[in-house]
mmCIF file of C-alpha atoms in Angstrom:
data_model
loop_
_atom_site.group_PDB
_atom_site.id
_atom_site.type_symbol
_atom_site.label_atom_id
_atom_site.label_comp_id
_atom_site.label_asym_id
_atom_site.label_seq_id
_atom_site.Cartn_x
_atom_site.Cartn_y
_atom_site.Cartn_z
ATOM 1 C CA UNK K 1 -5.836 45.505 194.915
ATOM 2 C CA UNK K 2 -2.108 45.894 195.846
ATOM 3 C CA UNK K 3 -0.028 48.614 197.469
ATOM 4 C CA UNK K 4 3.149 50.215 196.213
ATOM 5 C CA UNK K 5 5.161 47.162 197.341
ATOM 6 C CA UNK K 6 2.788 44.926 195.300
ATOM 7 C CA UNK K 7 1.329 43.411 198.470
ATOM 8 C CA UNK K 8 -2.358 42.548 198.529
ATOM 9 C CA UNK K 9 -4.407 44.957 200.608
ATOM 10 C CA UNK K 10 -6.595 42.547 202.560
ATOM 11 C CA UNK K 11 -9.755 44.550 203.358
ATOM 12 C CA UNK K 12 -10.566 45.880 199.881
ATOM 13 C CA UNK K 13 -9.487 42.583 198.364
ATOM 14 C CA UNK K 14 -12.063 40.721 200.489
ATOM 15 C CA UNK K 15 -14.724 43.231 199.533
ATOM 16 C CA UNK K 16 -13.979 42.905 195.820
ATOM 17 C CA UNK K 17 -13.969 39.084 196.011
ATOM 18 C CA UNK K 18 -17.296 39.082 197.749
ATOM 19 C CA UNK K 19 -18.710 41.547 195.228
ATOM 20 C CA UNK K 20 -17.608 39.467 192.270
ATOM 21 C CA UNK K 21 -17.885 35.928 193.535
ATOM 22 C CA UNK K 22 -20.488 35.905 196.304
ATOM 23 C CA UNK K 23 -22.864 38.592 195.004
ATOM 24 C CA UNK K 24 -22.441 37.852 191.320
ATOM 25 C CA UNK K 25 -21.743 41.410 190.210
ATOM 26 C CA UNK K 26 -20.426 41.921 186.737
ATOM 27 C CA UNK K 27 -16.701 41.977 186.188
ATOM 28 C CA UNK K 28 -16.922 45.523 184.815
ATOM 29 C CA UNK K 29 -18.768 46.607 188.005
ATOM 30 C CA UNK K 30 -16.109 45.056 190.202
ATOM 31 C CA UNK K 31 -13.396 46.735 188.166
ATOM 32 C CA UNK K 32 -15.137 50.122 188.596
ATOM 33 C CA UNK K 33 -15.364 49.546 192.363
ATOM 34 C CA UNK K 34 -11.662 48.659 192.484
ATOM 35 C CA UNK K 35 -10.749 51.866 190.642
ATOM 36 C CA UNK K 36 -12.815 53.946 193.085
ATOM 37 C CA UNK K 37 -11.332 52.262 196.120
ATOM 38 C CA UNK K 38 -7.805 52.759 194.832
ATOM 39 C CA UNK K 39 -8.466 56.518 194.737
ATOM 40 C CA UNK K 40 -9.862 56.466 198.249
ATOM 41 C CA UNK K 41 -6.911 54.523 199.670
ATOM 42 C CA UNK K 42 -4.447 56.717 197.753
ATOM 43 C CA UNK K 43 -6.015 59.806 199.324
ATOM 44 C CA UNK K 44 -5.830 58.259 202.776
ATOM 45 C CA UNK K 45 -2.176 57.396 202.254
ATOM 46 C CA UNK K 46 -1.164 60.789 200.885
ATOM 47 C CA UNK K 47 -2.985 62.735 203.572
ATOM 48 C CA UNK K 48 -1.899 60.518 206.491
ATOM 49 C CA UNK K 49 -5.395 59.237 207.272
ATOM 50 C CA UNK K 50 -6.472 55.823 208.428
ATOM 51 C CA UNK K 51 -9.060 54.469 205.946
ATOM 52 C CA UNK K 52 -11.047 53.005 208.818
ATOM 53 C CA UNK K 53 -11.836 56.460 210.205
ATOM 54 C CA UNK K 54 -11.364 58.727 207.178
ATOM 55 C CA UNK K 55 -15.092 58.812 206.431
ATOM 56 C CA UNK K 56 -15.449 61.835 208.788
ATOM 57 C CA UNK K 57 -13.515 63.893 206.207
ATOM 58 C CA UNK K 58 -15.436 62.692 203.144
ATOM 59 C CA UNK K 59 -16.017 66.298 202.035
ATOM 60 C CA UNK K 60 -12.222 66.780 201.771
ATOM 61 C CA UNK K 61 -11.984 63.548 199.791
ATOM 62 C CA UNK K 62 -14.579 64.880 197.343
ATOM 63 C CA UNK K 63 -12.563 68.065 196.906
ATOM 64 C CA UNK K 64 -9.431 65.984 196.359
ATOM 65 C CA UNK K 65 -11.242 63.924 193.704
ATOM 66 C CA UNK K 66 -12.409 67.015 191.876
ATOM 67 C CA UNK K 67 -8.997 68.705 191.579
ATOM 68 C CA UNK K 68 -6.241 66.111 191.971
ATOM 69 C CA UNK K 69 -4.991 64.487 188.752
ATOM 70 C CA UNK K 70 -4.579 60.729 188.533
ATOM 71 C CA UNK K 71 -1.247 58.996 188.172
ATOM 72 C CA UNK K 72 -1.476 59.330 184.397
ATOM 73 C CA UNK K 73 -2.192 63.067 184.468
ATOM 74 C CA UNK K 74 0.200 65.746 183.344
ATOM 75 C CA UNK K 75 -0.192 67.847 186.504
ATOM 76 C CA UNK K 76 0.947 66.631 189.875
ATOM 77 C CA UNK K 77 -0.475 69.428 191.973
ATOM 78 C CA UNK K 78 -3.984 70.480 192.894
ATOM 79 C CA UNK K 79 -5.081 73.480 190.816
ATOM 80 C CA UNK K 80 -8.531 74.696 191.956
ATOM 81 C CA UNK K 81 -9.899 78.181 191.502
ATOM 82 C CA UNK K 82 -11.659 80.337 188.887
ATOM 83 C CA UNK K 83 -11.129 79.122 185.371
ATOM 84 C CA UNK K 84 -9.651 75.814 186.446
ATOM 85 C CA UNK K 85 -11.161 72.738 184.852
ATOM 86 C CA UNK K 86 -12.112 69.921 187.308
ATOM 87 C CA UNK K 87 -10.257 66.708 186.838
ATOM 88 C CA UNK K 88 -13.342 64.594 187.533
ATOM 89 C CA UNK K 89 -16.973 65.496 186.986
ATOM 90 C CA UNK K 90 -19.921 65.071 189.349
ATOM 91 C CA UNK K 91 -20.946 61.760 187.827
ATOM 92 C CA UNK K 92 -17.507 60.224 188.216
ATOM 93 C CA UNK K 93 -17.191 61.424 191.805
ATOM 94 C CA UNK K 94 -20.590 59.974 192.693
ATOM 95 C CA UNK K 95 -19.543 56.584 191.294
ATOM 96 C CA UNK K 96 -16.371 56.651 193.399
ATOM 97 C CA UNK K 97 -18.391 57.571 196.502
ATOM 98 C CA UNK K 98 -20.746 54.639 195.857
ATOM 99 C CA UNK K 99 -17.836 52.184 195.803
ATOM 100 C CA UNK K 100 -16.391 53.734 199.008
ATOM 101 C CA UNK K 101 -19.749 53.544 200.855
ATOM 102 C CA UNK K 102 -20.210 49.899 199.981
ATOM 103 C CA UNK K 103 -16.666 49.089 200.997
ATOM 104 C CA UNK K 104 -16.967 50.858 204.333
ATOM 105 C CA UNK K 105 -20.333 49.194 205.058
ATOM 106 C CA UNK K 106 -18.685 45.813 204.315
ATOM 107 C CA UNK K 107 -15.785 46.677 206.628
ATOM 108 C CA UNK K 108 -18.204 47.598 209.422
ATOM 109 C CA UNK K 109 -20.137 44.342 208.979
ATOM 110 C CA UNK K 110 -16.867 42.394 209.213
ATOM 111 C CA UNK K 111 -15.629 44.311 212.274
ATOM 112 C CA UNK K 112 -12.797 45.875 210.309
ATOM 113 C CA UNK K 113 -14.035 49.409 210.909
ATOM 114 C CA UNK K 114 -15.904 50.999 213.830
ATOM 115 C CA UNK K 115 -19.714 51.008 213.704
ATOM 116 C CA UNK K 116 -19.953 54.802 213.797
ATOM 117 C CA UNK K 117 -18.468 54.962 210.292
ATOM 118 C CA UNK K 118 -21.880 54.124 208.878
ATOM 119 C CA UNK K 119 -23.271 57.307 210.457
ATOM 120 C CA UNK K 120 -20.628 59.251 208.532
ATOM 121 C CA UNK K 121 -21.593 57.940 205.122
ATOM 122 C CA UNK K 122 -25.347 57.373 205.535
ATOM 123 C CA UNK K 123 -28.115 59.340 207.136
ATOM 124 C CA UNK K 124 -31.584 58.115 208.115
ATOM 125 C CA UNK K 125 -34.152 59.418 205.636
ATOM 126 C CA UNK K 126 -37.809 58.814 204.970
ATOM 127 C CA UNK K 127 -39.940 58.553 201.884
ATOM 128 C CA UNK K 128 -41.522 61.985 202.102
ATOM 129 C CA UNK K 129 -39.215 63.324 199.405
ATOM 130 C CA UNK K 130 -39.998 60.457 197.016
ATOM 131 C CA UNK K 131 -42.568 60.757 194.189
ATOM 132 C CA UNK K 132 -45.930 59.168 194.812
ATOM 133 C CA UNK K 133 -45.165 56.319 192.402
ATOM 134 C CA UNK K 134 -42.245 55.227 194.576
ATOM 135 C CA UNK K 135 -43.957 55.337 197.946
ATOM 136 C CA UNK K 136 -46.020 52.172 197.583
ATOM 137 C CA UNK K 137 -49.579 51.559 198.685
ATOM 138 C CA UNK K 138 -49.166 51.052 202.430
ATOM 139 C CA UNK K 139 -49.671 54.717 203.207
ATOM 140 C CA UNK K 140 -47.365 54.653 206.225
ATOM 141 C CA UNK K 141 -44.144 56.566 206.651
ATOM 142 C CA UNK K 142 -41.140 54.407 205.697
ATOM 143 C CA UNK K 143 -37.542 55.047 206.586
ATOM 144 C CA UNK K 144 -34.469 54.336 204.557
ATOM 145 C CA UNK K 145 -30.708 54.878 204.557
ATOM 146 C CA UNK K 146 -29.704 57.787 202.342
ATOM 147 C CA UNK K 147 -26.256 58.568 201.111
ATOM 148 C CA UNK K 148 -24.894 61.530 203.029
ATOM 149 C CA UNK K 149 -22.432 62.663 200.327
ATOM 150 C CA UNK K 150 -23.719 63.023 196.781
ATOM 151 C CA UNK K 151 -23.277 65.710 194.198
ATOM 152 C CA UNK K 152 -26.189 66.957 192.111
ATOM 153 C CA UNK K 153 -25.578 65.747 188.562
ATOM 154 C CA UNK K 154 -27.065 67.910 185.822
ATOM 155 C CA UNK K 155 -29.898 66.211 183.997
ATOM 156 C CA UNK K 156 -29.214 65.624 180.330
ATOM 157 C CA UNK K 157 -31.302 64.164 177.582
ATOM 158 C CA UNK K 158 -30.287 60.737 176.334
ATOM 159 C CA UNK K 159 -28.720 61.197 172.947
ATOM 160 C CA UNK K 160 -29.334 58.435 170.459
ATOM 161 C CA UNK K 161 -28.456 58.072 166.849
ATOM 162 C CA UNK K 162 -31.117 59.328 164.502
ATOM 163 C CA UNK K 163 -32.602 57.080 161.826
ATOM 164 C CA UNK K 164 -30.561 58.946 159.220
ATOM 165 C CA UNK K 165 -27.351 58.377 161.199
ATOM 166 C CA UNK K 166 -28.080 54.678 161.613
ATOM 167 C CA UNK K 167 -28.707 54.331 157.879
ATOM 168 C CA UNK K 168 -25.440 56.174 157.149
ATOM 169 C CA UNK K 169 -23.531 53.824 159.446
ATOM 170 C CA UNK K 170 -25.291 50.831 157.901
ATOM 171 C CA UNK K 171 -24.194 51.895 154.395
ATOM 172 C CA UNK K 172 -20.625 52.368 155.635
ATOM 173 C CA UNK K 173 -20.353 48.793 156.951
ATOM 174 C CA UNK K 174 -17.977 46.655 154.924
ATOM 175 C CA UNK K 175 -19.318 43.219 155.840
ATOM 176 C CA UNK K 176 -22.533 41.382 156.552
ATOM 177 C CA UNK K 177 -21.236 40.752 160.061
ATOM 178 C CA UNK K 178 -20.887 44.447 160.767
ATOM 179 C CA UNK K 179 -24.320 45.189 159.388
ATOM 180 C CA UNK K 180 -25.858 42.523 161.654
ATOM 181 C CA UNK K 181 -23.998 43.954 164.640
ATOM 182 C CA UNK K 182 -25.308 47.435 163.934
ATOM 183 C CA UNK K 183 -28.880 46.231 163.624
ATOM 184 C CA UNK K 184 -28.674 44.247 166.879
ATOM 185 C CA UNK K 185 -27.540 47.442 168.631
ATOM 186 C CA UNK K 186 -29.760 49.997 166.912
ATOM 187 C CA UNK K 187 -32.908 48.037 166.013
ATOM 188 C CA UNK K 188 -33.083 45.317 168.687
ATOM 189 C CA UNK K 189 -31.671 47.563 171.423
ATOM 190 C CA UNK K 190 -28.985 45.257 172.850
ATOM 191 C CA UNK K 191 -26.027 46.618 174.767
ATOM 192 C CA UNK K 192 -22.546 46.118 173.277
ATOM 193 C CA UNK K 193 -21.666 43.511 175.918
ATOM 194 C CA UNK K 194 -24.894 41.607 175.255
ATOM 195 C CA UNK K 195 -24.290 41.703 171.505
ATOM 196 C CA UNK K 196 -20.692 40.478 171.716
ATOM 197 C CA UNK K 197 -21.736 37.731 174.127
ATOM 198 C CA UNK K 198 -24.407 36.178 171.880
ATOM 199 C CA UNK K 199 -24.000 32.536 170.942
ATOM 200 C CA UNK K 200 -25.428 31.075 167.755
ATOM 201 C CA UNK K 201 -27.887 29.059 169.815
ATOM 202 C CA UNK K 202 -29.312 32.299 171.299
ATOM 203 C CA UNK K 203 -30.977 33.255 167.991
ATOM 204 C CA UNK K 204 -34.351 31.647 167.200
ATOM 205 C CA UNK K 205 -35.311 33.119 163.879
ATOM 206 C CA UNK K 206 -38.097 30.846 162.774
ATOM 207 C CA UNK K 207 -41.796 31.668 163.117
ATOM 208 C CA UNK K 208 -42.161 28.593 165.371
ATOM 209 C CA UNK K 209 -39.275 27.517 167.617
ATOM 210 C CA UNK K 210 -40.992 24.668 169.495
ATOM 211 C CA UNK K 211 -38.733 22.162 167.717
ATOM 212 C CA UNK K 212 -35.871 23.829 169.577
ATOM 213 C CA UNK K 213 -37.628 23.528 172.920
ATOM 214 C CA UNK K 214 -38.687 27.193 172.940
ATOM 215 C CA UNK K 215 -42.348 28.204 173.226
ATOM 216 C CA UNK K 216 -41.823 31.906 172.327
ATOM 217 C CA UNK K 217 -43.602 32.789 169.119
ATOM 218 C CA UNK K 218 -41.944 34.582 166.252
ATOM 219 C CA UNK K 219 -38.317 35.408 165.571
ATOM 220 C CA UNK K 220 -36.425 36.462 168.645
ATOM 221 C CA UNK K 221 -33.008 36.470 170.344
ATOM 222 C CA UNK K 222 -32.348 35.244 173.863
ATOM 223 C CA UNK K 223 -30.196 37.485 176.069
ATOM 224 C CA UNK K 224 -28.474 35.257 178.625
ATOM 225 C CA UNK K 225 -26.119 36.336 181.380
ATOM 226 C CA UNK K 226 -23.117 34.019 181.273
ATOM 227 C CA UNK K 227 -19.384 34.112 181.888
ATOM 228 C CA UNK K 228 -18.120 34.460 178.312
ATOM 229 C CA UNK K 229 -14.553 33.835 177.209
ATOM 230 C CA UNK K 230 -14.371 37.244 175.526
ATOM 231 C CA UNK K 231 -15.465 38.956 178.800
ATOM 232 C CA UNK K 232 -18.724 40.174 177.141
ATOM 233 C CA UNK K 233 -21.358 40.407 179.850
ATOM 234 C CA UNK K 234 -25.038 41.112 180.188
ATOM 235 C CA UNK K 235 -25.394 43.225 183.301
ATOM 236 C CA UNK K 236 -28.984 42.174 183.890
ATOM 237 C CA UNK K 237 -29.213 39.169 186.231
ATOM 238 C CA UNK K 238 -32.278 37.893 184.397
ATOM 239 C CA UNK K 239 -32.444 36.262 180.999
ATOM 240 C CA UNK K 240 -35.075 37.383 178.529
ATOM 241 C CA UNK K 241 -36.023 37.268 174.840
ATOM 242 C CA UNK K 242 -36.166 40.225 172.448
ATOM 243 C CA UNK K 243 -38.258 40.057 169.279
ATOM 244 C CA UNK K 244 -36.497 40.770 165.976
ATOM 245 C CA UNK K 245 -37.993 41.910 162.698
ATOM 246 C CA UNK K 246 -37.454 40.844 159.133
ATOM 247 C CA UNK K 247 -34.489 43.194 158.625
ATOM 248 C CA UNK K 248 -32.507 41.527 161.428
ATOM 249 C CA UNK K 249 -33.451 38.059 160.133
ATOM 250 C CA UNK K 250 -32.323 39.029 156.650
ATOM 251 C CA UNK K 251 -29.068 40.496 157.986
ATOM 252 C CA UNK K 252 -28.421 37.242 159.881
ATOM 253 C CA UNK K 253 -29.026 35.197 156.718
ATOM 254 C CA UNK K 254 -26.490 37.236 154.796
ATOM 255 C CA UNK K 255 -23.999 36.974 157.648
ATOM 256 C CA UNK K 256 -24.527 33.174 157.797
ATOM 257 C CA UNK K 257 -23.648 32.960 154.067
ATOM 258 C CA UNK K 258 -20.582 35.187 154.583
ATOM 259 C CA UNK K 259 -19.423 33.213 157.594
ATOM 260 C CA UNK K 260 -19.925 29.819 155.939
ATOM 261 C CA UNK K 261 -17.975 30.915 152.864
ATOM 262 C CA UNK K 262 -14.963 31.681 155.059
ATOM 263 C CA UNK K 263 -15.277 29.093 157.862
ATOM 264 C CA UNK K 264 -17.714 26.524 156.524
ATOM 265 C CA UNK K 265 -19.194 24.801 159.630
ATOM 266 C CA UNK K 266 -16.212 25.661 161.861
ATOM 267 C CA UNK K 267 -15.476 28.519 164.146
ATOM 268 C CA UNK K 268 -16.487 29.441 167.651
ATOM 269 C CA UNK K 269 -20.048 29.048 168.943
ATOM 270 C CA UNK K 270 -20.110 32.807 169.426
ATOM 271 C CA UNK K 271 -22.334 34.576 166.928
ATOM 272 C CA UNK K 272 -19.808 37.289 166.090
ATOM 273 C CA UNK K 273 -16.328 35.980 165.244
ATOM 274 C CA UNK K 274 -13.163 37.058 163.458
ATOM 275 C CA UNK K 275 -13.624 36.714 159.693
ATOM 276 C CA UNK K 276 -11.006 38.961 158.212
ATOM 277 C CA UNK K 277 -7.954 38.611 160.406
ATOM 278 C CA UNK K 278 -6.322 35.915 162.506
ATOM 279 C CA UNK K 279 -7.357 33.955 164.413
ATOM 280 C CA UNK K 280 -10.208 33.233 161.994
ATOM 281 C CA UNK K 281 -13.356 31.984 163.635
ATOM 282 C CA UNK K 282 -12.216 33.118 167.046
ATOM 283 C CA UNK K 283 -14.619 35.027 169.321
#
């Protein structure tokens, strides 16, 4: 996080280092926080506000976010009004506000911002507005900090590829590697980062894996959170195993044959590697 003179901005830099190194958040999460904070600090700079006390005008910041283009935008002026298209949607604004709240709470804890700033970004709420499943079994009234500024995002159904679409994509794949990748995403349910971060040792495809030191029965794949060289990352802090069926096992067998024909026993320990362009065998 640097200013226009390419000087490190100390407060947000400390927050981001703690987020990434001390709290173990994913690199992509830290990057998203940095992008949100850059917008907040840019707004403070352009409107002549001190970031330490600007939380009292958070509503104006939300309006600025909705209508002010970024540095890469074509427009340089705010264009609100009927028929105007917002620059950022409700979901994006809420993500920026989350980063700003966490940053300001960190600044208050480190005596870099006055304590009353927390009252500007959080309000004291209780669990009366929560569903019964979230209230617990104690029966007593519990209090919690609730974000003061949050837009109501419209609920939308999760759209997934239909079976027909998955089959069509499968038939369009040009290699055994791509077919295995598609099945890991669509049939096993892995995220793209988890799939790209798999190592060959993460796949146990025999009926009995005790010879490998694994007591899990049946064919499965281990999803492990690790710092990978290709920046692929499992966002879950816990490791777990996902069962795989005969189609995934068969796809892996065909990929192993394809990979061995091109690389023999060489190549990276990553499961998915370059096979058709340089550097061959690279993650």
